Coordinates of N, CA and C in Angstrom, one line a residue:
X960 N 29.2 -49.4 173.5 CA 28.5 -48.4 172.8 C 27.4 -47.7 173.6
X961 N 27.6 -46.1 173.7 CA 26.2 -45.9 174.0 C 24.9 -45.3 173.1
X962 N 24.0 -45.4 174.2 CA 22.8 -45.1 173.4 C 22.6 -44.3 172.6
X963 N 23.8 -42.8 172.8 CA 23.5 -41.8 171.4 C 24.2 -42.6 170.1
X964 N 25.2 -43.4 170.0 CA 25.9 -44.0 169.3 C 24.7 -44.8 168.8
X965 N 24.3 -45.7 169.5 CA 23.0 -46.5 169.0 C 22.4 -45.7 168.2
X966 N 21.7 -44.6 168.7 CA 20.6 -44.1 168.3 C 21.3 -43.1 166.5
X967 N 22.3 -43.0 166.6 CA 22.9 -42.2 165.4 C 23.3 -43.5 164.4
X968 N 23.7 -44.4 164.6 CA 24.3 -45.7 163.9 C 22.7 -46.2 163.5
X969 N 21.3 -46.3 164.0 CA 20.3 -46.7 163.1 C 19.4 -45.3 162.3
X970 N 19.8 -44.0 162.7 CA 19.6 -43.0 162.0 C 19.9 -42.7 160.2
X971 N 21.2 -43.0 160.9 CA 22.1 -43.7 159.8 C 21.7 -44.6 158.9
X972 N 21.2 -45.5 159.0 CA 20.9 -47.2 158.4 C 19.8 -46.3 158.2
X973 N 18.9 -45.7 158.9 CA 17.1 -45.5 158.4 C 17.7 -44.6 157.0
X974 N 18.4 -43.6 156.6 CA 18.9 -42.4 155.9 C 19.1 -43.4 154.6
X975 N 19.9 -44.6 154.6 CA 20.3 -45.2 154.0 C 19.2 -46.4 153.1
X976 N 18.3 -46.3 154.1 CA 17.2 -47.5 153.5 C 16.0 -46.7 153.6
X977 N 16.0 -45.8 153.6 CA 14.7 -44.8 152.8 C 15.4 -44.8 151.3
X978 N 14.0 -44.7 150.4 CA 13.9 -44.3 149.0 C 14.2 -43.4 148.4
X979 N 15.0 -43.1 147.7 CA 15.6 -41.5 147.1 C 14.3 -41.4 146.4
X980 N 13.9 -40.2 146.1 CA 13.0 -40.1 145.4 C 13.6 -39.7 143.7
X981 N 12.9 -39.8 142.6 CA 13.1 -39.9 141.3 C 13.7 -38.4 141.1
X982 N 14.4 -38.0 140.3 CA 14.7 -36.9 139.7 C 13.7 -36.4 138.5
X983 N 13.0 -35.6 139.0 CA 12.3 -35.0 137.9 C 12.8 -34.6 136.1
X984 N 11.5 -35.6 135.8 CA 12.0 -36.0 134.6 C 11.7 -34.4 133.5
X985 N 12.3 -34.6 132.8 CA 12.6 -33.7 131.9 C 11.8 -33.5 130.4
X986 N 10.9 -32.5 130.3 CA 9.6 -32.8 129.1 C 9.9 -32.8 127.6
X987 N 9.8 -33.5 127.0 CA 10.7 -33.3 125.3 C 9.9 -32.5 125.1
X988 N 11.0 -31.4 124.9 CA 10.2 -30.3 124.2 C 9.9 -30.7 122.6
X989 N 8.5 -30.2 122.1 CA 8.5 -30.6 120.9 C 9.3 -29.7 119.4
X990 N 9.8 -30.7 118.5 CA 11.0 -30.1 117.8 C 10.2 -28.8 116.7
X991 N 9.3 -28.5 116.2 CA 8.6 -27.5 115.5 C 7.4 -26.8 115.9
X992 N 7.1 -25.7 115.1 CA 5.8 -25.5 115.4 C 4.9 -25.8 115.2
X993 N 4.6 -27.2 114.6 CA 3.4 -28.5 114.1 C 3.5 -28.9 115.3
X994 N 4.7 -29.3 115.8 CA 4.7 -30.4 117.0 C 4.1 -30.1 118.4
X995 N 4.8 -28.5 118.4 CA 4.1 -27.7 119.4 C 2.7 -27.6 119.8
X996 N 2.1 -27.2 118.6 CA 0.5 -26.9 118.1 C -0.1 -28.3 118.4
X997 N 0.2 -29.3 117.9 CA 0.4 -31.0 118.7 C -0.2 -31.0 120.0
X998 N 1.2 -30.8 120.5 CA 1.2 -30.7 122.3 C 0.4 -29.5 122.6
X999 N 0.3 -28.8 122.5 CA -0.9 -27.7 123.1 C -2.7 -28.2 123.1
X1000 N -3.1 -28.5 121.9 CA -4.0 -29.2 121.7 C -4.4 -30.3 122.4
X1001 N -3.0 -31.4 122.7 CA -3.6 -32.8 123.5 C -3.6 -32.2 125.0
X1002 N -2.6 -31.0 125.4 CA -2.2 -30.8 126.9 C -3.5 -30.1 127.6
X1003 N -4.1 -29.1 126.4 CA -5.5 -28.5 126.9 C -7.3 -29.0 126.5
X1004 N -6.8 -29.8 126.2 CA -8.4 -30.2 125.7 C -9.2 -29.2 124.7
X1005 N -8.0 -28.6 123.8 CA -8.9 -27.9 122.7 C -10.0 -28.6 122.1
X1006 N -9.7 -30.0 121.8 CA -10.9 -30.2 121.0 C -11.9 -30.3 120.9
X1007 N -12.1 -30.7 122.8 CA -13.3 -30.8 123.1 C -14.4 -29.8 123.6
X1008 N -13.2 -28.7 123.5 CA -14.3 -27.1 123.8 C -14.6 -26.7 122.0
X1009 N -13.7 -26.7 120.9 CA -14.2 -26.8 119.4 C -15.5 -27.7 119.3
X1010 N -15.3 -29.0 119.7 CA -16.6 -29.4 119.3 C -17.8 -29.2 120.2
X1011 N -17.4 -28.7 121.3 CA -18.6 -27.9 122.2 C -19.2 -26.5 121.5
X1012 N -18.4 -26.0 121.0 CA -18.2 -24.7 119.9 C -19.3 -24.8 119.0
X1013 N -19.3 -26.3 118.6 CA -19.4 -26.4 117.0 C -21.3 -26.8 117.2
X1014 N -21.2 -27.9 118.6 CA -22.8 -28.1 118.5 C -23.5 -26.9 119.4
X1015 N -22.8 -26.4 120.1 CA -23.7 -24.8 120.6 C -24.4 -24.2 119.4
X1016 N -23.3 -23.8 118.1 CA -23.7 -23.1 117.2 C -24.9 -23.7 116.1
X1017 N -25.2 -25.3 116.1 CA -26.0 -26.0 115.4 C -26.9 -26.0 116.3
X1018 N -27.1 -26.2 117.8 CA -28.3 -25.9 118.6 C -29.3 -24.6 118.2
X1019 N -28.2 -23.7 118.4 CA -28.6 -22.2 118.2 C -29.7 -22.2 116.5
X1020 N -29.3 -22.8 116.1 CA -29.6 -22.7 114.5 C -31.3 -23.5 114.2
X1021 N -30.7 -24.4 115.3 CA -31.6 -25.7 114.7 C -33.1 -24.4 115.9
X1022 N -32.8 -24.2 117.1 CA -34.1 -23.5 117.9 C -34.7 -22.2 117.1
X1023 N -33.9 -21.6 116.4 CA -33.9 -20.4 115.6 C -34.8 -21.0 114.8
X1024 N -34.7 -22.0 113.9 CA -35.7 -22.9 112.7 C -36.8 -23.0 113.2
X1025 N -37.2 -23.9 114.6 CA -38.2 -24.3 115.3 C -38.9 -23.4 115.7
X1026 N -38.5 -22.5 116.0 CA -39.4 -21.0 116.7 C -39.8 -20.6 115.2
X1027 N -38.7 -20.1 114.2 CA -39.8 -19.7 113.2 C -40.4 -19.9 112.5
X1028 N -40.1 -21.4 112.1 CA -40.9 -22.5 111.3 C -42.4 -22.8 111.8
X1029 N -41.9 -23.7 113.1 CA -43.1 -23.9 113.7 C -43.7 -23.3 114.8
X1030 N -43.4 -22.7 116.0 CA -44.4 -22.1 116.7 C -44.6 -20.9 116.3
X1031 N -44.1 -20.2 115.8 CA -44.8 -18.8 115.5 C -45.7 -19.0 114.1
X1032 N -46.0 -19.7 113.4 CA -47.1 -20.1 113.0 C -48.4 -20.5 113.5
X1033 N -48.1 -21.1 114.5 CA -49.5 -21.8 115.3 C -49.3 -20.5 116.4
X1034 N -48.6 -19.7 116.8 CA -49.3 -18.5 117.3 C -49.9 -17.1 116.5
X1035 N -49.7 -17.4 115.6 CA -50.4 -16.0 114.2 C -51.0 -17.0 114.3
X1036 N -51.8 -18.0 113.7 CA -52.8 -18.7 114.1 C -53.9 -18.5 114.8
X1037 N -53.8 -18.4 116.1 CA -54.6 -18.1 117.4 C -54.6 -16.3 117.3
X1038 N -53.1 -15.4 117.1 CA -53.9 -14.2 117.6 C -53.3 -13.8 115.9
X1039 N -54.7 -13.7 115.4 CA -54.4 -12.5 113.7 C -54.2 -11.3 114.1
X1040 N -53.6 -10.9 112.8 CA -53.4 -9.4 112.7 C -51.7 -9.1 113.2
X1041 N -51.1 -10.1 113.5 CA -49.4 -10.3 113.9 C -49.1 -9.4 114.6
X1042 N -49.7 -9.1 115.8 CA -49.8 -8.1 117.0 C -49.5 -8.9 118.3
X1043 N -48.9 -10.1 117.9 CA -49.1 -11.5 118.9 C -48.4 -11.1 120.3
X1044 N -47.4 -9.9 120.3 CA -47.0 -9.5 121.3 C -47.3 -8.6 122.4
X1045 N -48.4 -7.9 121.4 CA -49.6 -7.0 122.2 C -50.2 -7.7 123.0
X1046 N -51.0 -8.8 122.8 CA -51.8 -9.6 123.2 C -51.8 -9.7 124.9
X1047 N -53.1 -9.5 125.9 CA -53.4 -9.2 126.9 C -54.3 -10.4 127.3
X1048 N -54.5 -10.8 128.5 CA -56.1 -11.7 129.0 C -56.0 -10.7 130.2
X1049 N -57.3 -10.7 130.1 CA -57.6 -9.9 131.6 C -58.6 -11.2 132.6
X1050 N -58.1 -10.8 133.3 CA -59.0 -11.5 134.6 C -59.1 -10.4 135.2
X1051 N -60.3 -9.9 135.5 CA -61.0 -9.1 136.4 C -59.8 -7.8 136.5
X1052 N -59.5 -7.1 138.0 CA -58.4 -5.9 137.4 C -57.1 -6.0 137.1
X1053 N -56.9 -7.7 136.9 CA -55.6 -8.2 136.8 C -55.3 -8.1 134.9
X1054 N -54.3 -7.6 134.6 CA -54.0 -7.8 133.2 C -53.0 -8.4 132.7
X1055 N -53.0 -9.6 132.1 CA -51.7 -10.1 131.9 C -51.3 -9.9 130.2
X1056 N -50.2 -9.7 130.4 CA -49.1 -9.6 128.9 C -48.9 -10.8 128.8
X1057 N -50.1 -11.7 128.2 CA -49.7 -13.0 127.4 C -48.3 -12.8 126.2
X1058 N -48.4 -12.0 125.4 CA -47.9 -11.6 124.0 C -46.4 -11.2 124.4
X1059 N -46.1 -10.1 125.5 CA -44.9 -10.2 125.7 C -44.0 -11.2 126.8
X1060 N -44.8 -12.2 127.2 CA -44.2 -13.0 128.1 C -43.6 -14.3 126.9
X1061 N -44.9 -14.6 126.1 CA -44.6 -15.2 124.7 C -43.5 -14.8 124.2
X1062 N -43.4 -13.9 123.7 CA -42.2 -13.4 123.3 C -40.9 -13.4 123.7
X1063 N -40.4 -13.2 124.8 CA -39.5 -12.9 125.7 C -39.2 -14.7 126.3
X1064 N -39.9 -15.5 126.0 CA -39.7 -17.2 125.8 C -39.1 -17.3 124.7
X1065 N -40.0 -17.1 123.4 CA -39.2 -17.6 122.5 C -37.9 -17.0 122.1
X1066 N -37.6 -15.6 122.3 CA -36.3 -15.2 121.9 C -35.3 -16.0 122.9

């Protein structure tokens, strides 16, 4: 025997004792459109952007209460006359818009 023979005869054997790989398996499709709606939901993570949905919109609600419950009381408080956005401090020729920086925070 020679060495191409050799060399073809364990080519051979290697071809033979490598691993086939699996045949790609095939997805059951689901049988209605409950089942579908199913599988779309578990495949994309609907739920968990819904309930991201759901406490965005209670956050929003609950800061909306807080701003007009309680801090904008305790700032009509400090500046009367409900002009609170007018509101200025001067330091020398520097003028700051306390009232609309205030503002422009809480919204």
């Amino acid at each position: 025997m020679s060495d191409n023979q050799i060399v073809e005869e364990l080519v051979k054997i290697r071809e033979l004792l490598a691993p086939k790989p699996e045949p790609p398996k095939e997805e059951e499709k689901p049988a209605g459109l409950w089942e579908e709606f199913i599988d779309f939901i578990n495949k994309y993570g609907v739920i968990g952007l819904a309930i991201g949905f759901i406490i965005g919109s209670a956050s929003k609600d609950l800061v909306n209460a807080l701003v007009a419950d309680i801090l904008m009381p305790i700032i009509l408080f400090f500046v009367p006359g409900g002009t609170w956005r007018e509101a200025t401090v001067t330091i020398g020729p520097v003028v700051l818009a306390l009232g609309h920086f205030i503002g422009a925070l809480l919204d």
